[in-house]
Amino acid sequence: MTAKAGVVGWPIAHSLSPVLHGHWLKQYDIDGSYERIAIEPGTFPQRIAELRAAGFRGVNVTVPYKEEAFSLAQKKHQAAQITGAANLLVFTSDGEVGANNTDASGLFDSLEAALGRISLGGKNIVLLGAGGAARGAAFGLQHFGHVAKITILNRNKDRADGLVEHLRQYLPEAKFLTGGLEDWPDAAAEAWLVVNTTSAGMKGNPPLELDLAPLPITAAVCDIVYNPLETDLLKRAAARGHKTIDGLGMLMHQAAPSFQAFFFEEMKGKMPEVTPALRAALVGALNAR
Ligand code: ATR
């Protein structure tokens, strides 16, 4: 029987998940499907129950349902607990729903793939933003990367303080500093990596206004935004000679554990590969929009 999975959200037409999972289904020659499923507001729990009854193995979850998906699950992985949001629901054979958030590991895996297996251990990171995306990123960098210090800078500094207060419950040993964007020059001077998690620079939003001059040329710059693929921040960083990492890295790496979970038997427990061909398929889909 065809193994079924999909992505749920509202709206859902723009999700790139079917491109990712469709590419892997073909690559590994799996008798499986991965659909886009629109869920109307107010109907999430019923629709999830219907999908389970229809034989789905699980679903990815995108806006606006990541928090509701987390609440609905009985089993919650640590990354989902810390972020209070799930991008992956797995329907287990014992009738339960498991929730995970693979964004945190996805960012870490993409950084490791781009910067080499030297690990982020002992490095200073500047994280821009303090919203939902920053929460997963800060947790992932500390939990998987064991970095020396993360300086979280946000336009509204109180929000950065709130985020760190929350994270300290789970990561009491981790070193976090906070600041406003006016603290950027000092933080930048000692950064090994800068990660932008703000929505500035996303298509339709103004670019992030940040002078890159204080940043050592050895620092890498990562933007988790992938639409556009080269944000103004990445463009300016590349022009100065910084190593840059765009948002497709995280997108591909956050999808891999979902695919592994949905098609565990067919993959014999293995993770699907993140390859240049997969990236090319995504770039093609973005260009076709
Ligand atoms: P998400 O869940 O995607 O992180 P969010 O919770 O709305 O979305 O957070 C958006 C983040 O981008 C916030 O850190 C926001 O800063 P504020 O908390 O000060 O609002 C940041 N952001 C959005 N537009 C920005 C801009 N033009 N300049 C700087 N930061 C911006």
PDB file of C-alpha atoms and ligand atoms in Angstrom:
ATOM      1  CA  MET A   1       0.000   0.000   0.000  1.00  0.00           C
ATOM      2  CA  THR A   2       1.213   3.481  -0.856  1.00  0.00           C
ATOM      3  CA  ALA A   3       2.691   5.137   2.233  1.00  0.00           C
ATOM      4  CA  LYS A   4       1.058   8.524   2.739  1.00  0.00           C
ATOM      5  CA  ALA A   5       2.356  11.744   4.286  1.00  0.00           C
ATOM      6  CA  GLY A   6       1.873  15.440   3.652  1.00  0.00           C
ATOM      7  CA  VAL A   7       2.092  18.996   4.848  1.00  0.00           C
ATOM      8  CA  VAL A   8      -0.778  20.865   6.491  1.00  0.00           C
ATOM      9  CA  GLY A   9      -1.295  24.597   6.792  1.00  0.00           C
ATOM     10  CA  TRP A  10      -3.483  27.509   5.724  1.00  0.00           C
ATOM     11  CA  PRO A  11      -2.730  28.631   3.094  1.00  0.00           C
ATOM     12  CA  ILE A  12      -0.544  25.806   1.797  1.00  0.00           C
ATOM     13  CA  ALA A  13      -0.091  26.435  -1.937  1.00  0.00           C
ATOM     14  CA  HIS A  14       3.413  27.905  -1.507  1.00  0.00           C
ATOM     15  CA  SER A  15       4.886  25.146   0.648  1.00  0.00           C
ATOM     16  CA  LEU A  16       8.112  23.711  -0.773  1.00  0.00           C
ATOM     17  CA  SER A  17       7.808  20.533   1.314  1.00  0.00           C
ATOM     18  CA  PRO A  18       6.227  18.501  -1.543  1.00  0.00           C
ATOM     19  CA  VAL A  19       9.250  19.358  -3.705  1.00  0.00           C
ATOM     20  CA  LEU A  20      11.635  18.116  -1.001  1.00  0.00           C
ATOM     21  CA  HIS A  21       9.775  14.939  -0.133  1.00  0.00           C
ATOM     22  CA  GLY A  22       8.800  14.256  -3.739  1.00  0.00           C
ATOM     23  CA  HIS A  23      12.459  14.427  -4.738  1.00  0.00           C
ATOM     24  CA  TRP A  24      13.439  11.904  -2.066  1.00  0.00           C
ATOM     25  CA  LEU A  25      10.519   9.573  -2.846  1.00  0.00           C
ATOM     26  CA  LYS A  26      11.818   9.399  -6.413  1.00  0.00           C
ATOM     27  CA  GLN A  27      15.479   9.143  -5.443  1.00  0.00           C
ATOM     28  CA  TYR A  28      14.830   6.204  -3.104  1.00  0.00           C
ATOM     29  CA  ASP A  29      12.165   4.675  -5.343  1.00  0.00           C
ATOM     30  CA  ILE A  30       9.595   4.530  -2.544  1.00  0.00           C
ATOM     31  CA  ASP A  31       5.936   3.723  -3.144  1.00  0.00           C
ATOM     32  CA  GLY A  32       4.795   6.784  -1.233  1.00  0.00           C
ATOM     33  CA  SER A  33       2.942  10.074  -1.605  1.00  0.00           C
ATOM     34  CA  TYR A  34       3.394  13.492  -0.047  1.00  0.00           C
ATOM     35  CA  GLU A  35       0.506  15.939  -0.434  1.00  0.00           C
ATOM     36  CA  ARG A  36      -0.257  19.562   0.284  1.00  0.00           C
ATOM     37  CA  ILE A  37      -3.300  19.645   2.570  1.00  0.00           C
ATOM     38  CA  ALA A  38      -5.159  22.879   3.303  1.00  0.00           C
ATOM     39  CA  ILE A  39      -6.818  22.912   6.727  1.00  0.00           C
ATOM     40  CA  GLU A  40      -9.444  25.549   7.323  1.00  0.00           C
ATOM     41  CA  PRO A  41      -9.084  27.523  10.543  1.00  0.00           C
ATOM     42  CA  GLY A  42     -11.061  26.001  13.420  1.00  0.00           C
ATOM     43  CA  THR A  43     -10.923  22.444  12.082  1.00  0.00           C
ATOM     44  CA  PHE A  44      -7.359  21.366  12.886  1.00  0.00           C
ATOM     45  CA  PRO A  45      -7.941  18.535  15.420  1.00  0.00           C
ATOM     46  CA  GLN A  46     -10.730  16.938  13.358  1.00  0.00           C
ATOM     47  CA  ARG A  47      -8.718  17.098  10.153  1.00  0.00           C
ATOM     48  CA  ILE A  48      -5.669  15.561  11.831  1.00  0.00           C
ATOM     49  CA  ALA A  49      -7.857  12.710  13.124  1.00  0.00           C
ATOM     50  CA  GLU A  50      -9.249  12.236   9.597  1.00  0.00           C
ATOM     51  CA  LEU A  51      -5.776  12.071   8.082  1.00  0.00           C
ATOM     52  CA  ARG A  52      -4.756   9.481  10.614  1.00  0.00           C
ATOM     53  CA  ALA A  53      -7.907   7.442   9.875  1.00  0.00           C
ATOM     54  CA  ALA A  54      -7.137   7.728   6.151  1.00  0.00           C
ATOM     55  CA  GLY A  55      -3.849   5.931   6.763  1.00  0.00           C
ATOM     56  CA  PHE A  56      -1.403   8.831   6.820  1.00  0.00           C
ATOM     57  CA  ARG A  57       1.805   8.081   8.691  1.00  0.00           C
ATOM     58  CA  GLY A  58       2.180  11.675   9.762  1.00  0.00           C
ATOM     59  CA  VAL A  59       2.297  15.254   8.544  1.00  0.00           C
ATOM     60  CA  ASN A  60       4.507  18.283   8.506  1.00  0.00           C
ATOM     61  CA  VAL A  61       2.892  21.357   9.953  1.00  0.00           C
ATOM     62  CA  THR A  62       3.311  24.924   8.843  1.00  0.00           C
ATOM     63  CA  VAL A  63       1.713  28.275   9.678  1.00  0.00           C
ATOM     64  CA  PRO A  64      -0.602  28.878  11.436  1.00  0.00           C
ATOM     65  CA  TYR A  65      -0.809  25.466  13.143  1.00  0.00           C
ATOM     66  CA  LYS A  66       2.610  24.778  14.704  1.00  0.00           C
ATOM     67  CA  GLU A  67       1.449  25.645  18.242  1.00  0.00           C
ATOM     68  CA  GLU A  68      -1.854  23.806  17.901  1.00  0.00           C
ATOM     69  CA  ALA A  69      -0.007  20.754  16.598  1.00  0.00           C
ATOM     70  CA  PHE A  70       2.227  20.834  19.650  1.00  0.00           C
ATOM     71  CA  SER A  71      -0.769  21.042  22.022  1.00  0.00           C
ATOM     72  CA  LEU A  72      -2.566  18.181  20.325  1.00  0.00           C
ATOM     73  CA  ALA A  73       0.264  15.649  20.630  1.00  0.00           C
ATOM     74  CA  GLN A  74       0.649  13.166  23.480  1.00  0.00           C
ATOM     75  CA  LYS A  75       4.373  12.561  22.986  1.00  0.00           C
ATOM     76  CA  LYS A  76       6.530  15.653  22.721  1.00  0.00           C
ATOM     77  CA  HIS A  77      10.203  15.702  21.806  1.00  0.00           C
ATOM     78  CA  GLN A  78      12.405  18.123  23.693  1.00  0.00           C
ATOM     79  CA  ALA A  79      12.834  20.508  20.753  1.00  0.00           C
ATOM     80  CA  ALA A  80       9.043  20.781  20.449  1.00  0.00           C
ATOM     81  CA  GLN A  81       8.669  21.319  24.177  1.00  0.00           C
ATOM     82  CA  ILE A  82      11.224  24.106  24.243  1.00  0.00           C
ATOM     83  CA  THR A  83       9.821  25.906  21.245  1.00  0.00           C
ATOM     84  CA  GLY A  84       6.175  25.181  22.121  1.00  0.00           C
ATOM     85  CA  ALA A  85       5.713  24.428  18.428  1.00  0.00           C
ATOM     86  CA  ALA A  86       5.799  21.363  16.212  1.00  0.00           C
ATOM     87  CA  ASN A  87       6.554  21.139  12.499  1.00  0.00           C
ATOM     88  CA  LEU A  88       6.257  17.352  12.518  1.00  0.00           C
ATOM     89  CA  LEU A  89       3.451  15.102  13.748  1.00  0.00           C
ATOM     90  CA  VAL A  90       3.933  11.355  13.579  1.00  0.00           C
ATOM     91  CA  PHE A  91       0.989   8.977  14.003  1.00  0.00           C
ATOM     92  CA  THR A  92       2.390   6.103  16.020  1.00  0.00           C
ATOM     93  CA  SER A  93       1.134   2.520  15.881  1.00  0.00           C
ATOM     94  CA  ASP A  94      -0.072   2.709  19.500  1.00  0.00           C
ATOM     95  CA  GLY A  95      -2.616   5.358  18.526  1.00  0.00           C
ATOM     96  CA  GLU A  96      -0.710   8.363  19.818  1.00  0.00           C
ATOM     97  CA  VAL A  97       0.510  11.491  18.089  1.00  0.00           C
ATOM     98  CA  GLY A  98       4.178  12.399  18.467  1.00  0.00           C
ATOM     99  CA  ALA A  99       5.335  15.998  18.017  1.00  0.00           C
ATOM    100  CA  ASN A 100       8.776  17.168  17.060  1.00  0.00           C
ATOM    101  CA  ASN A 101      10.349  20.392  15.918  1.00  0.00           C
ATOM    102  CA  THR A 102      13.123  19.724  13.445  1.00  0.00           C
ATOM    103  CA  ASP A 103      13.974  23.374  12.764  1.00  0.00           C
ATOM    104  CA  ALA A 104      16.546  23.443  15.562  1.00  0.00           C
ATOM    105  CA  SER A 105      18.497  20.434  14.319  1.00  0.00           C
ATOM    106  CA  GLY A 106      17.918  21.584  10.730  1.00  0.00           C
ATOM    107  CA  LEU A 107      19.742  24.853  11.300  1.00  0.00           C
ATOM    108  CA  PHE A 108      22.584  23.108  13.085  1.00  0.00           C
ATOM    109  CA  ASP A 109      22.929  20.425  10.396  1.00  0.00           C
ATOM    110  CA  SER A 110      22.929  23.025   7.632  1.00  0.00           C
ATOM    111  CA  LEU A 111      25.642  25.039   9.384  1.00  0.00           C
ATOM    112  CA  GLU A 112      27.726  21.949   9.910  1.00  0.00           C
ATOM    113  CA  ALA A 113      27.315  20.992   6.253  1.00  0.00           C
ATOM    114  CA  ALA A 114      28.347  24.474   5.109  1.00  0.00           C
ATOM    115  CA  LEU A 115      31.095  25.231   7.598  1.00  0.00           C
ATOM    116  CA  GLY A 116      32.589  21.755   7.941  1.00  0.00           C
ATOM    117  CA  ARG A 117      32.484  19.194  10.679  1.00  0.00           C
ATOM    118  CA  ILE A 118      34.642  21.348  12.868  1.00  0.00           C
ATOM    119  CA  SER A 119      31.663  21.861  15.152  1.00  0.00           C
ATOM    120  CA  LEU A 120      30.496  25.152  16.494  1.00  0.00           C
ATOM    121  CA  GLY A 121      31.973  24.230  19.866  1.00  0.00           C
ATOM    122  CA  GLY A 122      33.568  27.146  21.659  1.00  0.00           C
ATOM    123  CA  LYS A 123      32.521  29.732  19.099  1.00  0.00           C
ATOM    124  CA  ASN A 124      30.784  33.082  19.571  1.00  0.00           C
ATOM    125  CA  ILE A 125      27.530  33.445  17.703  1.00  0.00           C
ATOM    126  CA  VAL A 126      25.385  36.490  17.169  1.00  0.00           C
ATOM    127  CA  LEU A 127      21.732  35.654  16.678  1.00  0.00           C
ATOM    128  CA  LEU A 128      19.520  38.392  15.253  1.00  0.00           C
ATOM    129  CA  GLY A 129      15.857  38.280  16.249  1.00  0.00           C
ATOM    130  CA  ALA A 130      13.874  36.963  19.201  1.00  0.00           C
ATOM    131  CA  GLY A 131      10.678  35.542  17.659  1.00  0.00           C
ATOM    132  CA  GLY A 132       9.565  31.944  17.137  1.00  0.00           C
ATOM    133  CA  ALA A 133      12.340  31.205  14.660  1.00  0.00           C
ATOM    134  CA  ALA A 134      14.991  32.545  17.052  1.00  0.00           C
ATOM    135  CA  ARG A 135      13.740  30.275  19.811  1.00  0.00           C
ATOM    136  CA  GLY A 136      14.428  27.123  17.798  1.00  0.00           C
ATOM    137  CA  ALA A 137      17.702  28.483  16.456  1.00  0.00           C
ATOM    138  CA  ALA A 138      19.085  29.473  19.870  1.00  0.00           C
ATOM    139  CA  PHE A 139      18.150  26.120  21.361  1.00  0.00           C
ATOM    140  CA  GLY A 140      19.621  24.185  18.421  1.00  0.00           C
ATOM    141  CA  LEU A 141      22.902  26.065  18.420  1.00  0.00           C
ATOM    142  CA  GLN A 142      23.427  25.481  22.128  1.00  0.00           C
ATOM    143  CA  HIS A 143      22.031  21.971  22.348  1.00  0.00           C
ATOM    144  CA  PHE A 144      23.715  20.487  19.286  1.00  0.00           C
ATOM    145  CA  GLY A 145      26.547  22.950  18.763  1.00  0.00           C
ATOM    146  CA  HIS A 146      27.803  23.534  22.321  1.00  0.00           C
ATOM    147  CA  VAL A 147      28.842  27.021  21.329  1.00  0.00           C
ATOM    148  CA  ALA A 148      30.701  29.283  23.770  1.00  0.00           C
ATOM    149  CA  LYS A 149      28.227  32.111  23.732  1.00  0.00           C
ATOM    150  CA  ILE A 150      25.170  33.297  21.867  1.00  0.00           C
ATOM    151  CA  THR A 151      24.453  36.999  21.832  1.00  0.00           C
ATOM    152  CA  ILE A 152      20.805  37.539  20.959  1.00  0.00           C
ATOM    153  CA  LEU A 153      20.159  40.981  19.546  1.00  0.00           C
ATOM    154  CA  ASN A 154      16.637  42.148  18.866  1.00  0.00           C
ATOM    155  CA  ARG A 155      15.073  45.441  17.852  1.00  0.00           C
ATOM    156  CA  ASN A 156      12.957  45.089  20.982  1.00  0.00           C
ATOM    157  CA  LYS A 157      15.527  44.041  23.611  1.00  0.00           C
ATOM    158  CA  ASP A 158      12.888  42.983  26.166  1.00  0.00           C
ATOM    159  CA  ARG A 159      11.835  40.218  23.831  1.00  0.00           C
ATOM    160  CA  ALA A 160      15.430  38.947  23.666  1.00  0.00           C
ATOM    161  CA  ASP A 161      15.545  38.950  27.491  1.00  0.00           C
ATOM    162  CA  GLY A 162      12.262  37.019  27.605  1.00  0.00           C
ATOM    163  CA  LEU A 163      13.592  34.441  25.170  1.00  0.00           C
ATOM    164  CA  VAL A 164      16.731  33.876  27.229  1.00  0.00           C
ATOM    165  CA  GLU A 165      14.712  33.583  30.436  1.00  0.00           C
ATOM    166  CA  HIS A 166      12.657  30.864  28.766  1.00  0.00           C
ATOM    167  CA  LEU A 167      15.690  28.999  27.393  1.00  0.00           C
ATOM    168  CA  ARG A 168      17.504  29.036  30.734  1.00  0.00           C
ATOM    169  CA  GLN A 169      14.930  26.614  32.159  1.00  0.00           C
ATOM    170  CA  TYR A 170      16.147  24.013  29.675  1.00  0.00           C
ATOM    171  CA  LEU A 171      19.761  25.045  29.228  1.00  0.00           C
ATOM    172  CA  PRO A 172      20.916  26.302  32.629  1.00  0.00           C
ATOM    173  CA  GLU A 173      24.613  26.008  31.733  1.00  0.00           C
ATOM    174  CA  ALA A 174      24.410  27.796  28.383  1.00  0.00           C
ATOM    175  CA  LYS A 175      25.819  31.276  28.015  1.00  0.00           C
ATOM    176  CA  PHE A 176      23.445  33.805  26.498  1.00  0.00           C
ATOM    177  CA  LEU A 177      23.819  37.568  26.290  1.00  0.00           C
ATOM    178  CA  THR A 178      21.143  39.924  25.026  1.00  0.00           C
ATOM    179  CA  GLY A 179      21.061  43.348  23.492  1.00  0.00           C
ATOM    180  CA  GLY A 180      19.306  45.729  21.172  1.00  0.00           C
ATOM    181  CA  LEU A 181      20.387  46.277  17.576  1.00  0.00           C
ATOM    182  CA  GLU A 182      22.431  49.245  18.833  1.00  0.00           C
ATOM    183  CA  ASP A 183      24.725  46.681  20.513  1.00  0.00           C
ATOM    184  CA  TRP A 184      25.559  45.140  17.141  1.00  0.00           C
ATOM    185  CA  PRO A 185      29.011  46.789  16.629  1.00  0.00           C
ATOM    186  CA  ASP A 186      30.421  45.358  19.890  1.00  0.00           C
ATOM    187  CA  ALA A 187      28.818  41.938  19.439  1.00  0.00           C
ATOM    188  CA  ALA A 188      29.846  41.740  15.789  1.00  0.00           C
ATOM    189  CA  ALA A 189      33.500  42.423  16.595  1.00  0.00           C
ATOM    190  CA  GLU A 190      33.858  39.065  18.327  1.00  0.00           C
ATOM    191  CA  ALA A 191      31.461  36.991  16.193  1.00  0.00           C
ATOM    192  CA  TRP A 192      32.458  33.792  14.421  1.00  0.00           C
ATOM    193  CA  LEU A 193      29.007  33.394  12.934  1.00  0.00           C
ATOM    194  CA  VAL A 194      25.957  35.622  12.538  1.00  0.00           C
ATOM    195  CA  VAL A 195      22.532  34.049  12.096  1.00  0.00           C
ATOM    196  CA  ASN A 196      19.606  36.205  11.006  1.00  0.00           C
ATOM    197  CA  THR A 197      16.247  34.870  12.184  1.00  0.00           C
ATOM    198  CA  THR A 198      14.336  38.133  11.790  1.00  0.00           C
ATOM    199  CA  SER A 199      11.718  38.426   9.108  1.00  0.00           C
ATOM    200  CA  ALA A 200      13.447  41.544   7.766  1.00  0.00           C
ATOM    201  CA  GLY A 201      14.791  40.810   4.284  1.00  0.00           C
ATOM    202  CA  MET A 202      11.965  38.428   3.470  1.00  0.00           C
ATOM    203  CA  LYS A 203      10.121  39.214   0.217  1.00  0.00           C
ATOM    204  CA  GLY A 204       7.736  42.082   0.883  1.00  0.00           C
ATOM    205  CA  ASN A 205       9.598  43.228   4.028  1.00  0.00           C
ATOM    206  CA  PRO A 206      12.244  45.943   4.285  1.00  0.00           C
ATOM    207  CA  PRO A 207      15.851  44.699   4.453  1.00  0.00           C
ATOM    208  CA  LEU A 208      17.685  44.397   7.759  1.00  0.00           C
ATOM    209  CA  GLU A 209      19.548  47.624   8.338  1.00  0.00           C
ATOM    210  CA  LEU A 210      22.875  46.565   9.739  1.00  0.00           C
ATOM    211  CA  ASP A 211      26.306  47.940   8.902  1.00  0.00           C
ATOM    212  CA  LEU A 212      28.594  44.951   8.370  1.00  0.00           C
ATOM    213  CA  ALA A 213      31.800  46.970   8.842  1.00  0.00           C
ATOM    214  CA  PRO A 214      32.403  45.832  12.475  1.00  0.00           C
ATOM    215  CA  LEU A 215      32.225  42.163  11.494  1.00  0.00           C
ATOM    216  CA  PRO A 216      35.595  40.365  11.149  1.00  0.00           C
ATOM    217  CA  ILE A 217      36.015  39.095   7.605  1.00  0.00           C
ATOM    218  CA  THR A 218      36.488  35.557   8.972  1.00  0.00           C
ATOM    219  CA  ALA A 219      32.898  35.508  10.306  1.00  0.00           C
ATOM    220  CA  ALA A 220      30.268  33.540   8.387  1.00  0.00           C
ATOM    221  CA  VAL A 221      26.778  34.966   7.817  1.00  0.00           C
ATOM    222  CA  CYS A 222      23.664  32.803   7.690  1.00  0.00           C
ATOM    223  CA  ASP A 223      20.148  33.955   6.821  1.00  0.00           C
ATOM    224  CA  ILE A 224      17.309  31.515   7.425  1.00  0.00           C
ATOM    225  CA  VAL A 225      15.131  33.401   4.932  1.00  0.00           C
ATOM    226  CA  TYR A 226      14.994  31.691   1.528  1.00  0.00           C
ATOM    227  CA  ASN A 227      12.615  33.939  -0.317  1.00  0.00           C
ATOM    228  CA  PRO A 228      14.528  35.684  -1.786  1.00  0.00           C
ATOM    229  CA  LEU A 229      17.384  33.204  -1.792  1.00  0.00           C
ATOM    230  CA  GLU A 230      19.978  35.932  -1.602  1.00  0.00           C
ATOM    231  CA  THR A 231      18.725  38.472   0.908  1.00  0.00           C
ATOM    232  CA  ASP A 232      20.161  41.953   1.003  1.00  0.00           C
ATOM    233  CA  LEU A 233      22.117  40.900   4.104  1.00  0.00           C
ATOM    234  CA  LEU A 234      23.709  37.931   2.304  1.00  0.00           C
ATOM    235  CA  LYS A 235      24.420  40.015  -0.776  1.00  0.00           C
ATOM    236  CA  ARG A 236      26.289  42.625   1.269  1.00  0.00           C
ATOM    237  CA  ALA A 237      28.099  39.940   3.281  1.00  0.00           C
ATOM    238  CA  ALA A 238      29.224  38.110   0.124  1.00  0.00           C
ATOM    239  CA  ALA A 239      30.433  41.391  -1.395  1.00  0.00           C
ATOM    240  CA  ARG A 240      32.662  41.895   1.674  1.00  0.00           C
ATOM    241  CA  GLY A 241      34.062  38.381   1.280  1.00  0.00           C
ATOM    242  CA  HIS A 242      32.201  36.631   4.127  1.00  0.00           C
ATOM    243  CA  LYS A 243      31.222  33.010   3.778  1.00  0.00           C
ATOM    244  CA  THR A 244      27.418  32.992   3.424  1.00  0.00           C
ATOM    245  CA  ILE A 245      24.780  30.333   4.101  1.00  0.00           C
ATOM    246  CA  ASP A 246      21.276  30.835   2.722  1.00  0.00           C
ATOM    247  CA  GLY A 247      17.944  29.562   4.022  1.00  0.00           C
ATOM    248  CA  LEU A 248      17.682  26.591   1.676  1.00  0.00           C
ATOM    249  CA  GLY A 249      20.261  24.761   3.812  1.00  0.00           C
ATOM    250  CA  MET A 250      18.027  24.829   6.862  1.00  0.00           C
ATOM    251  CA  LEU A 251      14.940  24.063   4.765  1.00  0.00           C
ATOM    252  CA  MET A 252      16.534  20.906   3.352  1.00  0.00           C
ATOM    253  CA  HIS A 253      18.021  19.753   6.637  1.00  0.00           C
ATOM    254  CA  GLN A 254      14.839  20.301   8.670  1.00  0.00           C
ATOM    255  CA  ALA A 255      12.956  18.111   6.182  1.00  0.00           C
ATOM    256  CA  ALA A 256      15.320  15.124   6.391  1.00  0.00           C
ATOM    257  CA  PRO A 257      14.232  13.816   9.835  1.00  0.00           C
ATOM    258  CA  SER A 258      10.571  14.150   8.808  1.00  0.00           C
ATOM    259  CA  PHE A 259      11.168  12.024   5.730  1.00  0.00           C
ATOM    260  CA  GLN A 260      13.070   9.511   7.835  1.00  0.00           C
ATOM    261  CA  ALA A 261      10.132   9.342  10.275  1.00  0.00           C
ATOM    262  CA  PHE A 262       7.417   9.005   7.597  1.00  0.00           C
ATOM    263  CA  PHE A 263       9.243   6.417   5.505  1.00  0.00           C
ATOM    264  CA  PHE A 264      11.226   4.708   8.246  1.00  0.00           C
ATOM    265  CA  GLU A 265      10.616   1.152   7.025  1.00  0.00           C
ATOM    266  CA  GLU A 266      11.329   1.985   3.385  1.00  0.00           C
ATOM    267  CA  MET A 267      14.497   3.918   4.328  1.00  0.00           C
ATOM    268  CA  LYS A 268      15.522   1.184   6.796  1.00  0.00           C
ATOM    269  CA  GLY A 269      15.899   3.912   9.369  1.00  0.00           C
ATOM    270  CA  LYS A 270      18.343   5.963   7.286  1.00  0.00           C
ATOM    271  CA  MET A 271      18.193   9.725   6.785  1.00  0.00           C
ATOM    272  CA  PRO A 272      17.691  10.919   3.209  1.00  0.00           C
ATOM    273  CA  GLU A 273      20.639  12.723   1.670  1.00  0.00           C
ATOM    274  CA  VAL A 274      20.833  16.470   1.178  1.00  0.00           C
ATOM    275  CA  THR A 275      22.395  16.786  -2.265  1.00  0.00           C
ATOM    276  CA  PRO A 276      23.101  19.489  -4.881  1.00  0.00           C
ATOM    277  CA  ALA A 277      20.316  17.909  -6.990  1.00  0.00           C
ATOM    278  CA  LEU A 278      17.817  18.480  -4.169  1.00  0.00           C
ATOM    279  CA  ARG A 279      18.908  22.078  -3.879  1.00  0.00           C
ATOM    280  CA  ALA A 280      18.583  22.510  -7.644  1.00  0.00           C
ATOM    281  CA  ALA A 281      15.010  21.175  -7.487  1.00  0.00           C
ATOM    282  CA  LEU A 282      14.147  23.761  -4.822  1.00  0.00           C
ATOM    283  CA  VAL A 283      15.815  26.603  -6.693  1.00  0.00           C
ATOM    284  CA  GLY A 284      13.817  25.550  -9.764  1.00  0.00           C
ATOM    285  CA  ALA A 285      10.573  25.624  -7.783  1.00  0.00           C
ATOM    286  CA  LEU A 286      11.397  29.052  -6.323  1.00  0.00           C
ATOM    287  CA  ASN A 287      12.262  30.453  -9.755  1.00  0.00           C
ATOM    288  CA  ALA A 288       9.015  29.094 -11.214  1.00  0.00           C
ATOM    289  CA  ARG A 289       6.930  31.144  -8.772  1.00  0.00           C
TER     290      ARG A 289
HETATM  291  P1  ATR B   1       9.081  34.370  13.571  1.00  0.00           P
HETATM  292  O1  ATR B   1       8.182  33.381  14.252  1.00  0.00           O
HETATM  293  O2  ATR B   1       9.267  34.126  12.098  1.00  0.00           O
HETATM  294  O3  ATR B   1      10.391  34.502  14.277  1.00  0.00           O
HETATM  295  P2  ATR B   1       8.028  36.777  14.764  1.00  0.00           P
HETATM  296  O4  ATR B   1       7.762  36.064  16.040  1.00  0.00           O
HETATM  297  O5  ATR B   1       7.006  37.722  14.223  1.00  0.00           O
HETATM  298  O6  ATR B   1       8.296  35.757  13.578  1.00  0.00           O
HETATM  299  O7  ATR B   1       9.434  37.538  14.910  1.00  0.00           O
HETATM  300  C1  ATR B   1       9.931  38.364  13.923  1.00  0.00           C
HETATM  301  C2  ATR B   1      11.333  38.810  14.336  1.00  0.00           C
HETATM  302  O8  ATR B   1      11.872  39.648  13.324  1.00  0.00           O
HETATM  303  C3  ATR B   1      11.375  39.625  15.619  1.00  0.00           C
HETATM  304  O9  ATR B   1      12.596  39.375  16.263  1.00  0.00           O
HETATM  305  C4  ATR B   1      11.303  41.052  15.081  1.00  0.00           C
HETATM  306  O10 ATR B   1      11.811  42.030  15.958  1.00  0.00           O
HETATM  307  P3  ATR B   1      10.856  42.676  17.128  1.00  0.00           P
HETATM  308  O11 ATR B   1      10.668  41.593  18.160  1.00  0.00           O
HETATM  309  O12 ATR B   1      11.636  43.829  17.642  1.00  0.00           O
HETATM  310  O13 ATR B   1       9.580  43.043  16.440  1.00  0.00           O
HETATM  311  C5  ATR B   1      12.194  40.939  13.885  1.00  0.00           C
HETATM  312  N1  ATR B   1      12.015  41.953  12.852  1.00  0.00           N
HETATM  313  C6  ATR B   1      11.000  42.053  11.967  1.00  0.00           C
HETATM  314  N2  ATR B   1      11.205  43.100  11.137  1.00  0.00           N
HETATM  315  C7  ATR B   1      12.375  43.673  11.501  1.00  0.00           C
HETATM  316  C8  ATR B   1      13.142  44.792  11.019  1.00  0.00           C
HETATM  317  N3  ATR B   1      12.737  45.530   9.986  1.00  0.00           N
HETATM  318  N4  ATR B   1      14.307  45.092  11.638  1.00  0.00           N
HETATM  319  C9  ATR B   1      14.735  44.342  12.685  1.00  0.00           C
HETATM  320  N5  ATR B   1      14.066  43.283  13.180  1.00  0.00           N
HETATM  321  C10 ATR B   1      12.892  42.949  12.596  1.00  0.00           C
END
